mmCIF file of C-alpha atoms and ligand atoms in Angstrom:
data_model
loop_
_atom_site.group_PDB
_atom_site.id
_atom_site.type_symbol
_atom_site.label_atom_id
_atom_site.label_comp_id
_atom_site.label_asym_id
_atom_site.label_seq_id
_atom_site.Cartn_x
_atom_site.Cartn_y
_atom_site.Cartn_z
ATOM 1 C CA UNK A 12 -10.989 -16.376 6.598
ATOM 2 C CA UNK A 13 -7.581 -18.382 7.886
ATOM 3 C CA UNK A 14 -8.934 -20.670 4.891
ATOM 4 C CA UNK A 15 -7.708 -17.927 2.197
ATOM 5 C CA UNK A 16 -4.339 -19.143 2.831
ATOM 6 C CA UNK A 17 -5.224 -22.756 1.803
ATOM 7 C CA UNK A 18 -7.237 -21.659 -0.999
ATOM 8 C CA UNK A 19 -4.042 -19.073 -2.015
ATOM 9 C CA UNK A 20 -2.077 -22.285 -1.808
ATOM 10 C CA UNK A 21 -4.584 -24.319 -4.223
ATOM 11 C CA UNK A 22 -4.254 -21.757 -7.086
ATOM 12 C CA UNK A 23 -0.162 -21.330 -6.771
ATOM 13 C CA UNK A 24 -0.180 -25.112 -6.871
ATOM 14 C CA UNK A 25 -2.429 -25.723 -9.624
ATOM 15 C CA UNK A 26 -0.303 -22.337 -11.557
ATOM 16 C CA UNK A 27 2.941 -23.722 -11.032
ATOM 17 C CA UNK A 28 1.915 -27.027 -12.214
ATOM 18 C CA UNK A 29 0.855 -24.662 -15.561
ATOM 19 C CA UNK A 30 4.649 -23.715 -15.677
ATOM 20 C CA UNK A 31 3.831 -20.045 -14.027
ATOM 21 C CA UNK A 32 7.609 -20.124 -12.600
ATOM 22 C CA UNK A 33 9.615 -17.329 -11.399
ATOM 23 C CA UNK A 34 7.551 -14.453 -12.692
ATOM 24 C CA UNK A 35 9.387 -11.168 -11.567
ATOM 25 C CA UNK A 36 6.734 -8.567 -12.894
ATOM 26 C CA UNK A 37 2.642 -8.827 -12.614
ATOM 27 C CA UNK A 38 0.778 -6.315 -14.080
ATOM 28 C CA UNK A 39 -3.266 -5.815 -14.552
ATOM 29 C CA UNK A 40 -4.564 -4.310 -17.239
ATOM 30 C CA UNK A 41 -7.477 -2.038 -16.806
ATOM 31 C CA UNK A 42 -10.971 -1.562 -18.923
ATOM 32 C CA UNK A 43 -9.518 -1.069 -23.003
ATOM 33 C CA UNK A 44 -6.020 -1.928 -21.763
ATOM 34 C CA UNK A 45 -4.709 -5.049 -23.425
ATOM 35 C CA UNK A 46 -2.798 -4.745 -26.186
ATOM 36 C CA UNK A 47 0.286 -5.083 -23.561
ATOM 37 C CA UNK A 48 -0.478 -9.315 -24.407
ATOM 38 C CA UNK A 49 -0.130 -8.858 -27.867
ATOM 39 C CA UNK A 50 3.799 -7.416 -27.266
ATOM 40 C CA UNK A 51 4.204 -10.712 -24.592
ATOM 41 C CA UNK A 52 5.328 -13.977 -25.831
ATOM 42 C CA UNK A 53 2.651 -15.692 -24.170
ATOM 43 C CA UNK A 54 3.767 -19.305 -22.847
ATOM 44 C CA UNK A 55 0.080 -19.891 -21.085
ATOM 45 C CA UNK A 56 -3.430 -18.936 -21.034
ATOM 46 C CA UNK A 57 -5.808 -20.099 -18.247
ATOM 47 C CA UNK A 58 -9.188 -19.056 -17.805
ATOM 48 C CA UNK A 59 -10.096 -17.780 -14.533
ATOM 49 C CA UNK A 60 -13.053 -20.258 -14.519
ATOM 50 C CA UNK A 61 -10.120 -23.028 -14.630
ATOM 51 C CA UNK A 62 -8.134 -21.796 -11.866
ATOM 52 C CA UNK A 63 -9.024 -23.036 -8.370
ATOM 53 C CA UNK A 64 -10.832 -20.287 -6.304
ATOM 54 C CA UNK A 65 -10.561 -17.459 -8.729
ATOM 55 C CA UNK A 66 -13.274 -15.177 -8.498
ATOM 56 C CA UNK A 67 -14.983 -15.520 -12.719
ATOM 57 C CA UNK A 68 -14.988 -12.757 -14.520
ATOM 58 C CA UNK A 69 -18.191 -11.234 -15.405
ATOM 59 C CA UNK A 70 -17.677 -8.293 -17.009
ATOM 60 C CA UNK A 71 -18.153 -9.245 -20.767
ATOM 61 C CA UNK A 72 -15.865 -6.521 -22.147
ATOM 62 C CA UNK A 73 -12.893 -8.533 -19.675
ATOM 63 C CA UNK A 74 -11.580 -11.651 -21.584
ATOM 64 C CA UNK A 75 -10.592 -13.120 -17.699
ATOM 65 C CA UNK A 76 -7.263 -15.117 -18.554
ATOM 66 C CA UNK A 77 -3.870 -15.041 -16.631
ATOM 67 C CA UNK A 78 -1.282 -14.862 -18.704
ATOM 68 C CA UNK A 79 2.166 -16.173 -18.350
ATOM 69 C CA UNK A 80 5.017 -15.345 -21.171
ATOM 70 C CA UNK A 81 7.911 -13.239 -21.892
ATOM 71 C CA UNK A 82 8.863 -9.549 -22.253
ATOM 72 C CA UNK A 83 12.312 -9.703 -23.666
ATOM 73 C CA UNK A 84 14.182 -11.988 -21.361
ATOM 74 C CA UNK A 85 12.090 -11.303 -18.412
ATOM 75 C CA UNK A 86 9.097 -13.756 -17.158
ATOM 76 C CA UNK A 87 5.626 -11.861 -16.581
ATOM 77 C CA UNK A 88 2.597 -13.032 -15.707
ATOM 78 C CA UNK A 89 -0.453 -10.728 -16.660
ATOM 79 C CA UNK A 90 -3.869 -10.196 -15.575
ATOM 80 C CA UNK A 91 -6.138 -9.738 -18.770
ATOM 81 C CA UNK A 92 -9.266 -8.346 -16.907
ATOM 82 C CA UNK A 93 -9.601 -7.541 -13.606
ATOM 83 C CA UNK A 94 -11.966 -8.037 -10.377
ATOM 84 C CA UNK A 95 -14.233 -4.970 -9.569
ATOM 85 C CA UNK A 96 -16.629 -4.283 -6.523
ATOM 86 C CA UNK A 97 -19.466 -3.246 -8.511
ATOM 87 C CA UNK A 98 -19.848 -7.047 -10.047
ATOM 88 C CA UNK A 99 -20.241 -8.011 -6.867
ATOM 89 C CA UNK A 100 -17.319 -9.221 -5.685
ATOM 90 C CA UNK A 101 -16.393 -8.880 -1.987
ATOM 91 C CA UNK A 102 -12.895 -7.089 -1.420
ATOM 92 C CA UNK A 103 -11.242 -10.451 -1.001
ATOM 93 C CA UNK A 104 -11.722 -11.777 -3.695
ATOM 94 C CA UNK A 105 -11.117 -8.740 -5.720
ATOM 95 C CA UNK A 106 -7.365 -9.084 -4.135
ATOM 96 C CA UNK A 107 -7.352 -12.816 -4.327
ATOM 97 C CA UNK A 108 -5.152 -12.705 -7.658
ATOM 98 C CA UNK A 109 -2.751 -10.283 -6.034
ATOM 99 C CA UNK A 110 -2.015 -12.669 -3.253
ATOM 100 C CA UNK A 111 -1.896 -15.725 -5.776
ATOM 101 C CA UNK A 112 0.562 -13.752 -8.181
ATOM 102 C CA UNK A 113 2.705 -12.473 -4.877
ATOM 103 C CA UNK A 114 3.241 -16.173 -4.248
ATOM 104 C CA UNK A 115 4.166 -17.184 -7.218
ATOM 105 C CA UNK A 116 7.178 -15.299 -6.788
ATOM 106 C CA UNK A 117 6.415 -11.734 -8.902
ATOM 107 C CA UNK A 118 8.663 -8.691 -7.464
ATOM 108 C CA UNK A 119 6.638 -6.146 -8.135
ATOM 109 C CA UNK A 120 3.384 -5.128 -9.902
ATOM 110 C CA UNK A 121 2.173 -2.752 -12.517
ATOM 111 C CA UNK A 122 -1.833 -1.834 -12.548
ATOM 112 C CA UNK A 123 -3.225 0.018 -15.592
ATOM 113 C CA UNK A 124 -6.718 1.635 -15.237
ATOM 114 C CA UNK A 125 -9.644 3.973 -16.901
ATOM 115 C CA UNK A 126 -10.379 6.846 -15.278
ATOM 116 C CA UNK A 127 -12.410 10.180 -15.067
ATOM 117 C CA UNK A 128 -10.427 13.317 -14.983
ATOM 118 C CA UNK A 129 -10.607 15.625 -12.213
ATOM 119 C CA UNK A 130 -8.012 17.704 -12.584
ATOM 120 C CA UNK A 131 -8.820 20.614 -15.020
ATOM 121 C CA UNK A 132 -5.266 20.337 -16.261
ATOM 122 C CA UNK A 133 -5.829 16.446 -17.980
ATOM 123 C CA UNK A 134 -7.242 15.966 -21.323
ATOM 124 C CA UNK A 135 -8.984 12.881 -22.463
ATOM 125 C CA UNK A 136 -6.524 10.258 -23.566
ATOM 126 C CA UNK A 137 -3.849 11.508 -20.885
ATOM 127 C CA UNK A 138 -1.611 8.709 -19.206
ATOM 128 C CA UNK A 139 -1.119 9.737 -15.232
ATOM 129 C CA UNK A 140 1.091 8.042 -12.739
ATOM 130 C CA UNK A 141 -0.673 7.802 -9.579
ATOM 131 C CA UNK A 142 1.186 9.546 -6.957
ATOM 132 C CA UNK A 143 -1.434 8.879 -4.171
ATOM 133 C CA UNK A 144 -5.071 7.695 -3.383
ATOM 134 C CA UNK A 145 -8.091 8.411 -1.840
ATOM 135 C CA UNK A 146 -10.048 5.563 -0.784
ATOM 136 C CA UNK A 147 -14.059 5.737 -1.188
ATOM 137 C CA UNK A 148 -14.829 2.082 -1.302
ATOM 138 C CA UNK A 149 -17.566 0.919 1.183
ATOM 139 C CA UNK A 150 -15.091 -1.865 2.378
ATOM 140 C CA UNK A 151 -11.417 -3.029 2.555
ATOM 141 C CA UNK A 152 -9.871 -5.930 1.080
ATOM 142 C CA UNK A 153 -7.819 -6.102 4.989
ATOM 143 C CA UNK A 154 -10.992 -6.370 6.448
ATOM 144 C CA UNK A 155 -11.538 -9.564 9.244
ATOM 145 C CA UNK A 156 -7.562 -11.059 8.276
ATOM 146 C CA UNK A 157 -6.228 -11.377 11.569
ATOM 147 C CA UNK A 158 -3.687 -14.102 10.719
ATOM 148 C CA UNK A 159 -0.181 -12.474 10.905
ATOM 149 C CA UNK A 160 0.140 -14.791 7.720
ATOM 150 C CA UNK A 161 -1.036 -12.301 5.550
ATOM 151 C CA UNK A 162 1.410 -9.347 6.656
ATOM 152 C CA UNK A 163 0.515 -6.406 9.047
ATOM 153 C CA UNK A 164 -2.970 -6.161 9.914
ATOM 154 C CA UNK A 165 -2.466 -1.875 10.413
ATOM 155 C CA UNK A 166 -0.565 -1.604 6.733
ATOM 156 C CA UNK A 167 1.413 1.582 6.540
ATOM 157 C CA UNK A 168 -0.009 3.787 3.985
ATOM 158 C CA UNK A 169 2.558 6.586 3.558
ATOM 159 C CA UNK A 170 4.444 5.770 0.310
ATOM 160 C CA UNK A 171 1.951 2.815 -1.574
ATOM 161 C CA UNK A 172 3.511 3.768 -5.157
ATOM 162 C CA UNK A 173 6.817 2.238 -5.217
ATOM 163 C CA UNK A 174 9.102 6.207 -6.128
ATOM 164 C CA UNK A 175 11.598 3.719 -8.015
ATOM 165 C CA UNK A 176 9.069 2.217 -10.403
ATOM 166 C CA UNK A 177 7.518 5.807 -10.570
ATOM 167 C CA UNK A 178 10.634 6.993 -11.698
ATOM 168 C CA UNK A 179 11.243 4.173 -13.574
ATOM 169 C CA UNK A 180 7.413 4.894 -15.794
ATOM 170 C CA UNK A 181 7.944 8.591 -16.067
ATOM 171 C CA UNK A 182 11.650 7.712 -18.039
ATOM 172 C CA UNK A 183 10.597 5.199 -20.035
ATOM 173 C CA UNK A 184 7.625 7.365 -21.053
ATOM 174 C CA UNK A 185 9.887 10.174 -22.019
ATOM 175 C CA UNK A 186 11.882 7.849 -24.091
ATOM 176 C CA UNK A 187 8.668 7.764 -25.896
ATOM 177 C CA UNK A 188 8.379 11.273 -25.558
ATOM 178 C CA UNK A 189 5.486 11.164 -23.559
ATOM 179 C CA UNK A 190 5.440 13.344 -20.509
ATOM 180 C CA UNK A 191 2.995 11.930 -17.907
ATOM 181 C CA UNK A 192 1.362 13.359 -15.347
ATOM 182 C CA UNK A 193 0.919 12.836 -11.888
ATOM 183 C CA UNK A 194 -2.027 12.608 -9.798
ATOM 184 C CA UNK A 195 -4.339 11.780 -6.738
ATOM 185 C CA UNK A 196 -6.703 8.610 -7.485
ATOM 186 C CA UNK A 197 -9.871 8.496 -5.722
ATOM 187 C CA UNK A 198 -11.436 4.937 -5.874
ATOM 188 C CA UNK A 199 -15.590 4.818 -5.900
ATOM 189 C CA UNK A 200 -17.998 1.585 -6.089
ATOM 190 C CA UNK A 201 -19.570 2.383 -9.245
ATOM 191 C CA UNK A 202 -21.048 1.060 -11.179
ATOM 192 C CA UNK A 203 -22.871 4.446 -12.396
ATOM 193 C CA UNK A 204 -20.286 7.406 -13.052
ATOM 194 C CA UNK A 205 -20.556 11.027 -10.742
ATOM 195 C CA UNK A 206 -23.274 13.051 -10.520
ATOM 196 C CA UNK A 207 -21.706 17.069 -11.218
ATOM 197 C CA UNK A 208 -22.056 17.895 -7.357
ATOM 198 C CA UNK A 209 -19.601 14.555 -6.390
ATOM 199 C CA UNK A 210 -17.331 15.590 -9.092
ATOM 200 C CA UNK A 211 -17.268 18.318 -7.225
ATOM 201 C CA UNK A 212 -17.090 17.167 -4.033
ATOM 202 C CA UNK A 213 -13.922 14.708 -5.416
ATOM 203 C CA UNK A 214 -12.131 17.569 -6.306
ATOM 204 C CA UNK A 215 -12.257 19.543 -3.093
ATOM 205 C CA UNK A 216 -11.345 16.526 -1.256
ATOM 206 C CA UNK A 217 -7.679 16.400 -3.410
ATOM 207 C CA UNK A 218 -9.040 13.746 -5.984
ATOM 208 C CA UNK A 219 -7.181 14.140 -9.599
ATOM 209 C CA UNK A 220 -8.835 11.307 -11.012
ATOM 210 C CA UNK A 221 -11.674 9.012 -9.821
ATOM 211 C CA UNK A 222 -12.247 5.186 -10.754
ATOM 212 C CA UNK A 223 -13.833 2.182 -9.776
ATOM 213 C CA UNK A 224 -10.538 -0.196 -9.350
ATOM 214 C CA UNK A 225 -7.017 -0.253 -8.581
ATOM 215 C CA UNK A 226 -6.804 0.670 -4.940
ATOM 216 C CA UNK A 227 -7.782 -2.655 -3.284
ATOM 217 C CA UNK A 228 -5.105 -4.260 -5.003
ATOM 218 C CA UNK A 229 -2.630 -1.196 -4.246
ATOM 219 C CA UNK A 230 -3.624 -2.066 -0.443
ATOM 220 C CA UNK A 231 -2.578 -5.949 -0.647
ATOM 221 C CA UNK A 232 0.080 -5.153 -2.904
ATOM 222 C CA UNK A 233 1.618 -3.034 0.337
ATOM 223 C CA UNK A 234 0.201 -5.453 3.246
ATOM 224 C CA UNK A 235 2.780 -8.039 0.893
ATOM 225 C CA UNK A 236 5.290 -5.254 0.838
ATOM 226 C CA UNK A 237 5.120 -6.051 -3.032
ATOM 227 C CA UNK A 238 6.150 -2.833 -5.012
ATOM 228 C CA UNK A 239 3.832 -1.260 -6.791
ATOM 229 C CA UNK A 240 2.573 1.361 -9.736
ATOM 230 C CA UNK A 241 -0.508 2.521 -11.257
ATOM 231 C CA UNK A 242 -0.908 4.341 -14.523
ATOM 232 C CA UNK A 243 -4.533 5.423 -15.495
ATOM 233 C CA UNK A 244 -5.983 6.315 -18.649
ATOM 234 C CA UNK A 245 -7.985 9.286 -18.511
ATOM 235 C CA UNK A 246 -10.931 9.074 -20.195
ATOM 236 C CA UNK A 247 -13.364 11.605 -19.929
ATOM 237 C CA UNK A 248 -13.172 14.834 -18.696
ATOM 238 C CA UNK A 249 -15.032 15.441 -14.999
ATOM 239 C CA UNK A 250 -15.430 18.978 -15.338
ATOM 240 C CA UNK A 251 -18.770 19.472 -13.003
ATOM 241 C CA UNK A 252 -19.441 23.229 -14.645
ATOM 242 C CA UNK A 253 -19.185 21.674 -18.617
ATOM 243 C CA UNK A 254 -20.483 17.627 -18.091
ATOM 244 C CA UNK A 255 -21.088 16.244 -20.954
ATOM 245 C CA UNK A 256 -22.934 12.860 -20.697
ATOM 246 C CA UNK A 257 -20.570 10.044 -20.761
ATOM 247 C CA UNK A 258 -21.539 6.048 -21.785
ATOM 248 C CA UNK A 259 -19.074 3.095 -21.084
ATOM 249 C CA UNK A 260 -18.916 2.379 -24.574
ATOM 250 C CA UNK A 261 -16.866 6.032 -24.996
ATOM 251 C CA UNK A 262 -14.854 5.470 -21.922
ATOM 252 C CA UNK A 263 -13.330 2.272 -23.640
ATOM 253 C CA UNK A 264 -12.999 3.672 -26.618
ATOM 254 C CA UNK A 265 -10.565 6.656 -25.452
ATOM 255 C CA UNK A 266 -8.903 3.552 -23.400
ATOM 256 C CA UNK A 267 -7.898 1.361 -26.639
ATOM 257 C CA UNK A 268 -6.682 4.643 -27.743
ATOM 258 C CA UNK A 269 -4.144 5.198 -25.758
ATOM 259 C CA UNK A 270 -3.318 1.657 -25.086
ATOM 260 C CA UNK A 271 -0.664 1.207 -27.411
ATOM 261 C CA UNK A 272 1.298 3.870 -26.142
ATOM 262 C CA UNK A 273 0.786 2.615 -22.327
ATOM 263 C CA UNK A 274 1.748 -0.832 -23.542
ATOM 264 C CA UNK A 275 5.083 0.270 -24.724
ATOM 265 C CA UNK A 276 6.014 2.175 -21.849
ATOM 266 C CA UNK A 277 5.094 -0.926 -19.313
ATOM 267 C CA UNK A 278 7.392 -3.265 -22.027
ATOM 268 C CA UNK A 279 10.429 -0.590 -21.494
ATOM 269 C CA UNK A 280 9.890 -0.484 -17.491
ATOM 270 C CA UNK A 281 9.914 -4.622 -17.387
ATOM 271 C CA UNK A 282 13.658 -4.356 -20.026
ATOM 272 C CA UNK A 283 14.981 -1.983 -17.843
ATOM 273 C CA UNK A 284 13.917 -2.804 -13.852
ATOM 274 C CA UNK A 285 16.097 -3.997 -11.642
ATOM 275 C CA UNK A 286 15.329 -5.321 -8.874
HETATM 276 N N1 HPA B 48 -15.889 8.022 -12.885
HETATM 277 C C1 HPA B 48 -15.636 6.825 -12.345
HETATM 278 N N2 HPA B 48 -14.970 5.873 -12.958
HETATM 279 C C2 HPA B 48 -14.520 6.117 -14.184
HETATM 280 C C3 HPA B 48 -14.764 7.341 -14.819
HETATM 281 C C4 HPA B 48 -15.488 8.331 -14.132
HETATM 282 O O1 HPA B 48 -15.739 9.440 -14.635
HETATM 283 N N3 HPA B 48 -14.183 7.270 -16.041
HETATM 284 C C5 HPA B 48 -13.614 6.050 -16.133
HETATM 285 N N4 HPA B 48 -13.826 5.349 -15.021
#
């Protein structure tokens, strides 16, 4: 595994000869979340497939391009389509970008995801900071890395979600006036969505909101010590006594919805953060 370093090294090399310089914000954008490009101006497009030792992307609804441009006068690179366990992926590779975009220089990173509402209190099309998570995935991305090269092996767990950028979303939402909410993520393999009785189960365990994403990269992001916040999209409503059946095709559809408004309050965090 001491050979993820050299491969991490490969990509940065092969980025920064693409002119992906002195980023200070990442961000990935979840399933139905990319409109956020669209208010970049983009500089670069590569393909995963181009970039040494990225995982490909085979989701078909994920275009799979890092982007490197401009919000304003700050340099972000972007993620358009993210790395998921369900495809298949092991947990390092699902991180691999996280690492690569840490060395390129970024100061802190925003995730975006899709997710299933726990919480009786969100409505479909909700935005929710994530406060907190709950990991369910079968493995972890810090799994088998003894090298001290890749930070502490025992990560400390007790704040993951940088407050300041917290605080930092909830203004800039208000600005919009657009009062998020705030929630426990729960992060599940997929690919199928909850039967009622795990729904269940989720929400007796503390779970607002349940996905299939987001928290291996939350755990790199804080082995790095690379600040980090995660807004999700919720997307249907988990409600075990009143399921209705729920296809993927809906799920992205209540995404794009609100993917504007997400969009705008990611642009107004990258204007105003400092660092
Ligand atoms: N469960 C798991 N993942 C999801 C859901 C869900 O209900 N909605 C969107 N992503």
């Amino acid at each position: 595994m001491e050979n993820m370093l050299s491969k991490i090294s490969e990509a940065v090399k092969f980025l920064k000869q693409q002119d992906f310089r002195n980023a200070e914000a990442g961000i990935v954008l979840g399933t139905g979340l990319n409109s956020f490009i669209q208010q970049m101006r983009v500089e670069k497009a590569v393909a995963y497939k181009d970039i040494p030792h990225f995982p490909m992307a085979t989701v078909e609804f994920h275009k799979g391009q890092l982007i490197f441009g401009w919000v304003g006068e700050k340099k972000v690179i972007a993620m358009l389509g993210r790395f998921h366990y369900y495809e298949g992926y092991d947990m390092q590779e699902i991180t691999f970008p996280i690492r690569v975009l840490k060395e390129l220089g970024i100061q802190y990173l925003l995730l975006s995801n899709a997710a299933g509402g726990i919480n009786k209190i969100y409505k479909k099309g909700d935005l929710v900071l994530i406060d907190d998570h709950i990991n369910l995935l079968p493995s972890n991305p810090l799994r088998g890395l003894s090298d001290p090269a890749f930070g502490n092996r025992f990560v400390d767990m007790s704040e993951p979600y940088d407050q300041k950028l917290g605080n930092l979303i909830s203004q800039s939402a208000i600005s919009f006036f657009e009062v998020l909410k705030h929630g426990v993520y729960a992060s599940v393999s997929g690919p199928n969505l909850e039967t009622r009785a795990e729904y269940r189960y989720l929400q007796r365990i503390g779970a607002d909101l349940v996905g299939m994403s987001t928290v291996p990269e939350v755990i790199v992001a804080n082995q790095m010590k690379l600040p980090c916040a995660a807004v999700s999209v919720v997307t249907d409503e988990c409600d075990p006594d009143h399921l209705q059946p729920v296809d993927i095709s809906e799920i992205i559809a209540v995404a794009e919805q609100a993917d504007k408004k997400l969009s705008r309050i990611f642009e107004k965090v990258i204007f105003d953060y400092q660092g």
